[in-house]
Each structure stands twice: as structure tokens, then as C-alpha cells.
PDB file of C-alpha atoms in Angstrom:
ATOM      1  CA  MET A 783     111.031  95.836 105.692  1.00 69.00           C
ATOM      2  CA  ASP A 784     111.760  99.467 106.645  1.00 81.00           C
ATOM      3  CA  PHE A 785     111.748 101.424 103.398  1.00 83.00           C
ATOM      4  CA  ALA A 786     113.835 104.265 104.857  1.00 87.00           C
ATOM      5  CA  GLN A 787     116.538 101.737 105.677  1.00 91.00           C
ATOM      6  CA  LEU A 788     116.229 100.214 102.201  1.00 89.00           C
ATOM      7  CA  ALA A 789     116.538 103.633 100.535  1.00 89.00           C
ATOM      8  CA  THR A 790     119.609 104.378 102.685  1.00 93.00           C
ATOM      9  CA  PHE A 791     121.182 101.070 101.662  1.00 93.00           C
ATOM     10  CA  GLN A 792     120.597 101.899  97.993  1.00 89.00           C
ATOM     11  CA  ALA A 793     122.118 105.376  98.456  1.00 92.00           C
ATOM     12  CA  VAL A 794     125.260 103.896 100.055  1.00 93.00           C
ATOM     13  CA  ILE A 795     125.744 101.454  97.170  1.00 91.00           C
ATOM     14  CA  ASP A 796     124.972 104.088  94.521  1.00 89.00           C
ATOM     15  CA  THR A 797     127.272 106.763  95.974  1.00 93.00           C
ATOM     16  CA  GLY A 798     129.980 104.453  97.286  1.00 92.00           C
ATOM     17  CA  SER A 799     130.225 105.880 100.819  1.00 94.00           C
ATOM     18  CA  PHE A 800     128.263 106.583 103.961  1.00 95.00           C
ATOM     19  CA  ASP A 801     129.173 110.297 103.831  1.00 95.00           C
ATOM     20  CA  ALA A 802     127.976 110.746 100.245  1.00 95.00           C
ATOM     21  CA  ALA A 803     124.767 108.853 101.023  1.00 94.00           C
ATOM     22  CA  ALA A 804     124.181 111.157 104.002  1.00 94.00           C
ATOM     23  CA  ARG A 805     124.528 114.225 101.758  1.00 94.00           C
ATOM     24  CA  GLU A 806     122.131 112.780  99.191  1.00 92.00           C
ATOM     25  CA  LEU A 807     119.528 111.908 101.834  1.00 92.00           C
ATOM     26  CA  HIS A 808     120.041 115.111 103.862  1.00 92.00           C
ATOM     27  CA  VAL A 809     120.795 113.215 107.070  1.00 92.00           C
ATOM     28  CA  THR A 810     123.918 112.746 109.174  1.00 93.00           C
ATOM     29  CA  PRO A 811     126.516 110.022 108.479  1.00 92.00           C
ATOM     30  CA  SER A 812     125.656 108.623 111.903  1.00 94.00           C
ATOM     31  CA  ALA A 813     122.006 108.228 110.853  1.00 94.00           C
ATOM     32  CA  VAL A 814     123.126 106.404 107.704  1.00 94.00           C
ATOM     33  CA  SER A 815     125.289 104.059 109.748  1.00 94.00           C
ATOM     34  CA  GLN A 816     122.471 103.325 112.196  1.00 94.00           C
ATOM     35  CA  ARG A 817     120.009 102.551 109.398  1.00 94.00           C
ATOM     36  CA  ILE A 818     122.430 100.170 107.668  1.00 94.00           C
ATOM     37  CA  LYS A 819     123.192  98.364 110.943  1.00 94.00           C
ATOM     38  CA  ALA A 820     119.475  98.057 111.706  1.00 94.00           C
ATOM     39  CA  LEU A 821     118.809  96.665 108.212  1.00 93.00           C
ATOM     40  CA  GLU A 822     121.624  94.146 108.587  1.00 92.00           C
ATOM     41  CA  ARG A 823     120.238  93.039 111.952  1.00 92.00           C
ATOM     42  CA  SER A 824     116.790  92.556 110.462  1.00 90.00           C
ATOM     43  CA  VAL A 825     118.072  90.263 107.695  1.00 89.00           C
ATOM     44  CA  GLY A 826     120.830  88.662 109.776  1.00 90.00           C
ATOM     45  CA  GLN A 827     123.529  89.293 107.175  1.00 90.00           C
ATOM     46  CA  VAL A 828     126.262  91.850 106.456  1.00 93.00           C
ATOM     47  CA  LEU A 829     125.003  93.736 103.426  1.00 92.00           C
ATOM     48  CA  VAL A 830     127.679  96.379 102.832  1.00 93.00           C
ATOM     49  CA  ARG A 831     131.411  95.796 102.510  1.00 92.00           C
ATOM     50  CA  ARG A 832     132.899  98.881 104.178  1.00 91.00           C
ATOM     51  CA  ALA A 833     135.569  99.756 101.635  1.00 89.00           C
ATOM     52  CA  LYS A 834     136.399 102.570  99.228  1.00 88.00           C
ATOM     53  CA  PRO A 835     134.029 102.492  97.528  1.00 92.00           C
ATOM     54  CA  CYS A 836     131.392 100.665  99.588  1.00 92.00           C
ATOM     55  CA  VAL A 837     129.952  97.689  97.706  1.00 91.00           C
ATOM     56  CA  ALA A 838     127.218  95.190  98.343  1.00 89.00           C
ATOM     57  CA  THR A 839     128.129  91.819  99.762  1.00 90.00           C
ATOM     58  CA  PRO A 840     126.715  88.723  98.037  1.00 87.00           C
ATOM     59  CA  ALA A 841     123.849  88.835 100.535  1.00 86.00           C
ATOM     60  CA  GLY A 842     123.290  92.516  99.717  1.00 88.00           C
ATOM     61  CA  GLU A 843     123.146  92.065  95.951  1.00 81.00           C
ATOM     62  CA  ALA A 844     119.573  90.746  96.068  1.00 77.00           C
ATOM     63  CA  LEU A 845     118.568  93.812  98.050  1.00 85.00           C
ATOM     64  CA  VAL A 846     120.143  96.089  95.434  1.00 80.00           C
ATOM     65  CA  ARG A 847     117.678  94.727  92.853  1.00 74.00           C
ATOM     66  CA  PHE A 848     114.749  94.892  95.266  1.00 80.00           C
ATOM     67  CA  ALA A 849     115.590  98.482  96.273  1.00 79.00           C
ATOM     68  CA  GLY A 850     115.646  99.491  92.617  1.00 73.00           C
ATOM     69  CA  GLN A 851     112.248  97.921  91.994  1.00 71.00           C
ATOM     70  CA  VAL A 852     110.742  99.694  95.004  1.00 73.00           C
ATOM     71  CA  ALA A 853     112.192 103.029  93.866  1.00 71.00           C
ATOM     72  CA  LEU A 854     110.706 102.548  90.382  1.00 63.00           C
ATOM     73  CA  LEU A 855     107.240 101.785  91.756  1.00 66.00           C
ATOM     74  CA  GLU A 856     107.473 104.812  94.018  1.00 69.00           C
ATOM     75  CA  ARG A 857     108.343 107.103  91.111  1.00 63.00           C
ATOM     76  CA  GLU A 858     105.446 105.745  89.037  1.00 58.00           C
ATOM     77  CA  ALA A 859     103.018 106.273  91.913  1.00 66.00           C
ATOM     78  CA  LEU A 860     104.230 109.848  92.433  1.00 65.00           C
ATOM     79  CA  ASP A 861     103.921 110.619  88.711  1.00 62.00           C
ATOM     80  CA  GLN A 862     100.313 109.444  88.721  1.00 60.00           C
ATOM     81  CA  ALA A 863      99.569 111.432  91.864  1.00 57.00           C
ATOM     82  CA  ARG A 864     100.711 114.684  90.253  1.00 52.00           C
ATOM     83  CA  ASP A 865      99.464 116.226  86.979  1.00 54.00           C
ATOM     84  CA  GLY A 866      99.287 112.843  85.281  1.00 59.00           C
ATOM     85  CA  THR A 867      96.566 111.650  87.639  1.00 70.00           C
ATOM     86  CA  ARG A 868      94.636 108.693  86.216  1.00 78.00           C
ATOM     87  CA  ILE A 869      91.067 108.348  87.459  1.00 85.00           C
ATOM     88  CA  SER A 870      89.387 104.988  86.955  1.00 90.00           C
ATOM     89  CA  ILE A 871      85.574 105.152  86.783  1.00 95.00           C
ATOM     90  CA  VAL A 872      82.906 102.522  86.251  1.00 96.00           C
ATOM     91  CA  VAL A 873      79.598 103.655  84.749  1.00 96.00           C
ATOM     92  CA  ASN A 874      76.518 101.961  83.342  1.00 95.00           C
ATOM     93  CA  ALA A 875      76.248 101.933  79.546  1.00 93.00           C
ATOM     94  CA  ASP A 876      73.107 104.092  79.327  1.00 93.00           C
ATOM     95  CA  SER A 877      74.672 106.896  81.367  1.00 95.00           C
ATOM     96  CA  LEU A 878      77.864 106.687  79.348  1.00 95.00           C
ATOM     97  CA  HIS A 879      75.858 106.825  76.110  1.00 92.00           C
ATOM     98  CA  THR A 880      73.875 109.893  77.136  1.00 92.00           C
ATOM     99  CA  TRP A 881      74.930 112.324  79.876  1.00 95.00           C
ATOM    100  CA  PHE A 882      78.188 111.163  81.461  1.00 97.00           C
ATOM    101  CA  LEU A 883      80.928 112.205  79.012  1.00 97.00           C
ATOM    102  CA  PRO A 884      80.180 115.969  79.320  1.00 97.00           C
ATOM    103  CA  ALA A 885      81.030 115.649  83.032  1.00 97.00           C
ATOM    104  CA  LEU A 886      84.527 114.422  82.129  1.00 96.00           C
ATOM    105  CA  ALA A 887      84.944 117.183  79.560  1.00 96.00           C
ATOM    106  CA  ALA A 888      84.118 119.730  82.268  1.00 96.00           C
ATOM    107  CA  VAL A 889      87.131 118.585  84.330  1.00 92.00           C
ATOM    108  CA  PRO A 890      90.088 118.421  81.916  1.00 87.00           C
ATOM    109  CA  GLY A 891      93.527 117.441  83.124  1.00 80.00           C
ATOM    110  CA  PRO A 892      93.239 113.931  84.574  1.00 83.00           C
ATOM    111  CA  GLN A 893      93.611 110.832  82.447  1.00 86.00           C
ATOM    112  CA  TYR A 894      90.340 108.893  82.581  1.00 92.00           C
ATOM    113  CA  GLU A 895      90.007 105.127  82.408  1.00 92.00           C
ATOM    114  CA  LEU A 896      86.371 104.074  81.967  1.00 96.00           C
ATOM    115  CA  HIS A 897      84.796 100.696  82.689  1.00 94.00           C
ATOM    116  CA  THR A 898      81.195  99.743  81.953  1.00 94.00           C
ATOM    117  CA  ASP A 899      78.865  97.381  83.750  1.00 92.00           C
ATOM    118  CA  ASP A 900      75.227  97.069  84.710  1.00 91.00           C
ATOM    119  CA  GLU A 901      74.297  99.766  87.238  1.00 91.00           C
ATOM    120  CA  HIS A 902      73.511  97.098  89.843  1.00 88.00           C
ATOM    121  CA  TYR A 903      77.057  95.712  89.582  1.00 89.00           C
ATOM    122  CA  THR A 904      79.228  98.800  89.118  1.00 91.00           C
ATOM    123  CA  ALA A 905      79.882  99.196  92.859  1.00 91.00           C
ATOM    124  CA  ASP A 906      81.738  95.864  92.802  1.00 89.00           C
ATOM    125  CA  LEU A 907      84.665  97.569  91.071  1.00 88.00           C
ATOM    126  CA  LEU A 908      84.756 100.138  93.867  1.00 87.00           C
ATOM    127  CA  ARG A 909      84.904  97.377  96.458  1.00 85.00           C
ATOM    128  CA  SER A 910      87.727  95.647  94.627  1.00 79.00           C
ATOM    129  CA  GLY A 911      89.707  98.876  94.277  1.00 81.00           C
ATOM    130  CA  THR A 912      89.636  98.733  90.468  1.00 83.00           C
ATOM    131  CA  ALA A 913      87.640 101.975  90.248  1.00 88.00           C
ATOM    132  CA  MET A 914      87.912 105.206  92.224  1.00 88.00           C
ATOM    133  CA  ALA A 915      84.345 106.277  91.425  1.00 93.00           C
ATOM    134  CA  ALA A 916      81.146 104.735  90.101  1.00 96.00           C
ATOM    135  CA  VAL A 917      77.708 105.553  88.757  1.00 97.00           C
ATOM    136  CA  THR A 918      75.681 102.887  90.491  1.00 96.00           C
ATOM    137  CA  ALA A 919      72.201 101.807  91.523  1.00 95.00           C
ATOM    138  CA  ASP A 920      73.662 100.468  94.773  1.00 92.00           C
ATOM    139  CA  GLU A 921      72.700 102.787  97.638  1.00 93.00           C
ATOM    140  CA  GLU A 922      74.828 100.885 100.162  1.00 92.00           C
ATOM    141  CA  VAL A 923      77.892 102.994 100.793  1.00 92.00           C
ATOM    142  CA  VAL A 924      81.095 101.165  99.910  1.00 88.00           C
ATOM    143  CA  GLN A 925      83.602 101.305 102.758  1.00 84.00           C
ATOM    144  CA  GLY A 926      85.934 104.271 102.352  1.00 83.00           C
ATOM    145  CA  CYS A 927      83.634 106.029  99.888  1.00 89.00           C
ATOM    146  CA  ARG A 928      81.216 108.951  99.806  1.00 93.00           C
ATOM    147  CA  ILE A 929      77.836 108.749  98.081  1.00 96.00           C
ATOM    148  CA  GLU A 930      75.733 111.364  96.278  1.00 96.00           C
ATOM    149  CA  ARG A 931      72.246 110.685  94.926  1.00 97.00           C
ATOM    150  CA  LEU A 932      72.019 111.776  91.294  1.00 97.00           C
ATOM    151  CA  GLY A 933      68.351 111.097  90.626  1.00 97.00           C
ATOM    152  CA  ALA A 934      66.323 108.375  88.929  1.00 97.00           C
ATOM    153  CA  MET A 935      66.610 107.301  85.325  1.00 96.00           C
ATOM    154  CA  ARG A 936      63.152 106.479  83.983  1.00 96.00           C
ATOM    155  CA  TYR A 937      62.835 103.654  81.473  1.00 96.00           C
ATOM    156  CA  VAL A 938      59.751 103.204  79.286  1.00 96.00           C
ATOM    157  CA  ALA A 939      58.674  99.866  77.789  1.00 96.00           C
ATOM    158  CA  CYS A 940      58.714 100.443  74.040  1.00 96.00           C
ATOM    159  CA  GLY A 941      58.251  98.446  70.853  1.00 95.00           C
ATOM    160  CA  ARG A 942      55.529  97.099  68.630  1.00 93.00           C
ATOM    161  CA  PRO A 943      52.308  96.057  70.419  1.00 90.00           C
ATOM    162  CA  ASP A 944      52.511  92.547  68.932  1.00 89.00           C
ATOM    163  CA  ALA A 945      56.182  91.996  69.856  1.00 89.00           C
ATOM    164  CA  THR A 946      56.900  88.448  71.038  1.00 91.00           C
ATOM    165  CA  ALA A 947      60.605  88.964  71.622  1.00 95.00           C
ATOM    166  CA  ALA A 948      62.501  91.189  74.027  1.00 95.00           C
ATOM    167  CA  VAL A 949      65.769  93.035  73.512  1.00 96.00           C
ATOM    168  CA  LEU A 950      68.174  92.968  76.484  1.00 96.00           C
ATOM    169  CA  TYR A 951      71.568  94.615  76.791  1.00 94.00           C
ATOM    170  CA  ASN A 952      73.193  91.520  78.302  1.00 93.00           C
ATOM    171  CA  ARG A 953      72.436  88.719  80.763  1.00 91.00           C
ATOM    172  CA  LYS A 954      72.754  91.069  83.741  1.00 92.00           C
ATOM    173  CA  ASP A 955      69.977  93.286  82.344  1.00 90.00           C
ATOM    174  CA  GLN A 956      66.857  92.654  84.447  1.00 89.00           C
ATOM    175  CA  LEU A 957      64.747  95.718  83.550  1.00 90.00           C
ATOM    176  CA  GLN A 958      62.534  93.831  81.109  1.00 92.00           C
ATOM    177  CA  HIS A 959      61.927  91.058  83.646  1.00 91.00           C
ATOM    178  CA  ARG A 960      60.779  93.672  86.168  1.00 90.00           C
ATOM    179  CA  ALA A 961      58.417  95.302  83.664  1.00 89.00           C
ATOM    180  CA  ARG A 962      56.676  92.333  82.007  1.00 86.00           C
ATOM    181  CA  ASP A 963      56.278  88.568  82.179  1.00 85.00           C
ATOM    182  CA  MET A 964      59.109  87.183  80.066  1.00 86.00           C
ATOM    183  CA  SER A 965      58.340  83.474  80.447  1.00 83.00           C
ATOM    184  CA  GLU A 966      56.866  83.092  76.948  1.00 83.00           C
ATOM    185  CA  MET A 967      59.225  85.431  75.113  1.00 90.00           C
ATOM    186  CA  SER A 968      62.382  84.886  73.125  1.00 94.00           C
ATOM    187  CA  VAL A 969      65.301  87.152  73.940  1.00 95.00           C
ATOM    188  CA  HIS A 970      67.886  89.014  71.876  1.00 96.00           C
ATOM    189  CA  TYR A 971      71.068  90.301  73.547  1.00 96.00           C
ATOM    190  CA  VAL A 972      72.486  93.501  72.053  1.00 96.00           C
ATOM    191  CA  PRO A 973      75.428  94.751  74.171  1.00 93.00           C
ATOM    192  CA  SER A 974      75.715  98.262  72.731  1.00 93.00           C
ATOM    193  CA  ALA A 975      73.704 101.234  73.969  1.00 92.00           C
ATOM    194  CA  SER A 976      73.140 102.738  70.527  1.00 93.00           C
ATOM    195  CA  ALA A 977      72.583  99.377  68.771  1.00 96.00           C
ATOM    196  CA  TYR A 978      70.138  98.363  71.511  1.00 96.00           C
ATOM    197  CA  ILE A 979      67.904 101.348  70.711  1.00 96.00           C
ATOM    198  CA  GLU A 980      68.241 100.723  66.989  1.00 97.00           C
ATOM    199  CA  ALA A 981      67.180  97.082  67.413  1.00 97.00           C
ATOM    200  CA  ILE A 982      63.915  98.209  69.022  1.00 97.00           C
ATOM    201  CA  ARG A 983      63.375 100.822  66.313  1.00 97.00           C
ATOM    202  CA  LEU A 984      63.788  98.120  63.664  1.00 96.00           C
ATOM    203  CA  GLY A 985      61.200  95.894  65.349  1.00 95.00           C
ATOM    204  CA  LEU A 986      63.561  93.163  66.539  1.00 96.00           C
ATOM    205  CA  GLY A 987      61.691  93.182  69.857  1.00 95.00           C
ATOM    206  CA  TRP A 988      60.525  95.402  72.686  1.00 96.00           C
ATOM    207  CA  GLY A 989      62.711  96.801  75.421  1.00 96.00           C
ATOM    208  CA  MET A 990      63.176  99.390  78.148  1.00 96.00           C
ATOM    209  CA  VAL A 991      64.269 102.735  76.696  1.00 96.00           C
ATOM    210  CA  GLN A 992      65.426 105.841  78.525  1.00 95.00           C
ATOM    211  CA  GLU A 993      62.534 108.272  78.866  1.00 94.00           C
ATOM    212  CA  TRP A 994      63.882 111.193  76.840  1.00 91.00           C
ATOM    213  CA  ILE A 995      64.897 108.936  73.939  1.00 94.00           C
ATOM    214  CA  ALA A 996      61.555 107.106  74.064  1.00 96.00           C
ATOM    215  CA  ARG A 997      59.623 110.385  74.031  1.00 94.00           C
ATOM    216  CA  GLU A 998      61.275 111.513  70.778  1.00 95.00           C
ATOM    217  CA  ASP A 999      60.984 108.105  69.087  1.00 96.00           C
ATOM    218  CA  ILE A1000      57.326 107.623  70.017  1.00 96.00           C
ATOM    219  CA  ALA A1001      56.478 111.089  68.712  1.00 96.00           C
ATOM    220  CA  ALA A1002      58.264 110.228  65.457  1.00 96.00           C
ATOM    221  CA  GLY A1003      56.288 106.955  65.161  1.00 95.00           C
ATOM    222  CA  ARG A1004      59.323 104.690  65.397  1.00 95.00           C
ATOM    223  CA  TYR A1005      57.632 102.460  68.014  1.00 96.00           C
ATOM    224  CA  HIS A1006      54.886 102.551  70.661  1.00 96.00           C
ATOM    225  CA  ASP A1007      54.714 103.145  74.396  1.00 96.00           C
ATOM    226  CA  LEU A1008      53.678  99.754  75.808  1.00 95.00           C
ATOM    227  CA  GLY A1009      52.312 101.283  79.010  1.00 93.00           C
ATOM    228  CA  ARG A1010      54.977 100.322  81.577  1.00 94.00           C
ATOM    229  CA  HIS A1011      57.827 102.297  83.087  1.00 95.00           C
ATOM    230  CA  LEU A1012      60.484 101.816  85.752  1.00 95.00           C
ATOM    231  CA  ASP A1013      62.536 104.354  87.711  1.00 96.00           C
ATOM    232  CA  VAL A1014      66.114 103.310  88.532  1.00 96.00           C
ATOM    233  CA  PRO A1015      67.769 105.487  91.213  1.00 97.00           C
ATOM    234  CA  LEU A1016      71.390 106.289  90.430  1.00 97.00           C
ATOM    235  CA  TYR A1017      74.144 107.283  92.836  1.00 97.00           C
ATOM    236  CA  TRP A1018      77.679 108.597  92.495  1.00 97.00           C
ATOM    237  CA  GLN A1019      80.088 106.851  94.841  1.00 95.00           C
ATOM    238  CA  TYR A1020      83.741 107.877  95.027  1.00 92.00           C
ATOM    239  CA  TRP A1021      86.809 107.418  97.213  1.00 87.00           C
ATOM    240  CA  ARG A1022      86.816 109.502 100.384  1.00 85.00           C
ATOM    241  CA  ILE A1023      90.417 110.733 100.142  1.00 77.00           C
ATOM    242  CA  GLY A1024      90.087 114.517 100.054  1.00 74.00           C
ATOM    243  CA  SER A1025      91.065 114.705  96.375  1.00 78.00           C
ATOM    244  CA  THR A1026      90.422 118.086  94.734  1.00 82.00           C
ATOM    245  CA  VAL A1027      90.030 116.427  91.336  1.00 84.00           C
ATOM    246  CA  LEU A1028      87.427 113.954  92.632  1.00 88.00           C
ATOM    247  CA  GLU A1029      85.516 116.775  94.299  1.00 91.00           C
ATOM    248  CA  GLU A1030      85.504 118.793  91.056  1.00 92.00           C
ATOM    249  CA  LEU A1031      84.434 115.727  89.106  1.00 95.00           C
ATOM    250  CA  THR A1032      81.627 115.057  91.574  1.00 96.00           C
ATOM    251  CA  ALA A1033      80.210 118.544  91.012  1.00 97.00           C
ATOM    252  CA  ALA A1034      80.464 118.068  87.234  1.00 97.00           C
ATOM    253  CA  VAL A1035      78.754 114.656  87.364  1.00 97.00           C
ATOM    254  CA  LYS A1036      75.840 116.038  89.378  1.00 97.00           C
ATOM    255  CA  ALA A1037      75.420 118.959  86.968  1.00 97.00           C
ATOM    256  CA  ALA A1038      75.574 116.732  83.875  1.00 97.00           C
ATOM    257  CA  ALA A1039      73.085 114.207  85.277  1.00 97.00           C
ATOM    258  CA  ALA A1040      70.473 116.752  86.419  1.00 96.00           C
ATOM    259  CA  PRO A1041      68.757 117.374  83.041  1.00 94.00           C
ATOM    260  CA  PHE A1042      68.400 113.656  82.337  1.00 94.00           C
ATOM    261  CA  LEU A1043      67.341 112.200  85.695  1.00 95.00           C
ATOM    262  CA  ARG A1044      64.225 112.640  87.780  1.00 93.00           C
ATOM    263  CA  ILE A1045      64.676 114.068  91.262  1.00 87.00           C
TER     264      ILE A1045
END
């Protein structure tokens, strides 16, 4: 359906005449008449009773409701596109727990909606359109997006040398499986970035800890370095739409990540 024709139809019903609708839309009365006739041809029904005032016919009444719904959605979209911009971002829990929030604080103004997922799955929300940007381990560029390499997050295997259990964030977490043979180990799932670290400190099991946290804890004697490490490359992918806010946020994300990630 032609939305210009639909908006013209709504203006005629709201104002009660073709002339008043023309003034509201800043077009000629002839243009209003042509749009209404074209709309009526497309639906095969007379939609406007030409009277004083103009009113919708029974066939046009359904379109009055539909036109109002479309206008409401349009206003909401425009509101979000202005100062009330809402930016939806998906980020892995470790980045969110450590370096990511200062990037958001550096770009005030937008409303942020954050989602968390394993870094190997975060790009899925970009593909689905749920998120506008993502911190991800996926180096395959999502269609319609730009990609920036942030660096590599190093994880160190930490815990007690005699640990027979492993601590994982959730069932998507495969870092421990990549670092050691897990076939003979029991597993604890602790889906909180801070609680995950605390579980290893308390001896619940061993796990993969971000390098800078591990360095401090090992020096303090909270647990041991078990002699394995893994580097996980991270990327920033975001919609390629020429948005000033997304460009500013990209610069802030790169600056915030730099002290925590290896080049």
C-alpha cells in the first residue's frame, strides 16, 4: 500500500475536506484528489463519502484504524531516531565485567540496551537484527556491518594444582575444553562474571581467567597458574548506516579495549 496515499486519506478524514487536507500536507487539492482516487482503485472500493464534511465509507473505516496505527509507528520510529536514540548492543560477559562500560560512559546521550552472550555467539544477534553492534569472536563480517579488530583477550588456566573439577560460565563456554582434557572432570556452571572468579578463588574448581585478573590473584596467592593460556581475538561489528553515534561509540570501544587486550 502507498503510504503517501494512506496519509492523504487520513488527512481528508481528519480535516473533513480535500482543501483542508491539501493545506495540511502542503500539496494541491488536485494532488489530494488524485491520491484518494488511486487508493480507491487499489482497494476496489469507494473510501471517502464526498460530503461536508468528508467521512469514511464503511469500507474506509478499516483504513482509518490502519492509517492511525501506521502514523503511531512512524512517530515512535522518528522519536528513537532523534535524541532518544536507543542502541542495542550484545557483548560477552567478561568484556562487560571489565572494560566495556567505560566506552558507553564516554558517549553519553543514547539509551543503551545491552545483551550478553558467549563471544562466539554474539554475532547471531547482529544477523537477526536484534543488536546494532556486537563484541564478538566471529571474524566473518555480518552482512550490512563493518568490523574492527579490538585485540585478543588472554585467558590463563588458574586454580589449585590438585583440582578435579572445572568451573564454566555456562554450557556455551568452551575455553576449558580447549585448554585441558575435561573427560575425567566434574563441572560447575557459574553464570556470573564476578561469581565465576570468586568460585575459582574459593577452590570450587579451576577455570580460565582473564590475564590481568589472574596476574593479581596469583601474586596474592589466591590460586596458581596451571601453565596453560588461550588468546581469544575480539572484534567490534556494527551496522554500516553512517550513524554519527555509532562512529563515536566505535572510537570509544577501541580506546576502552586497548589497555586490556593484546594487539
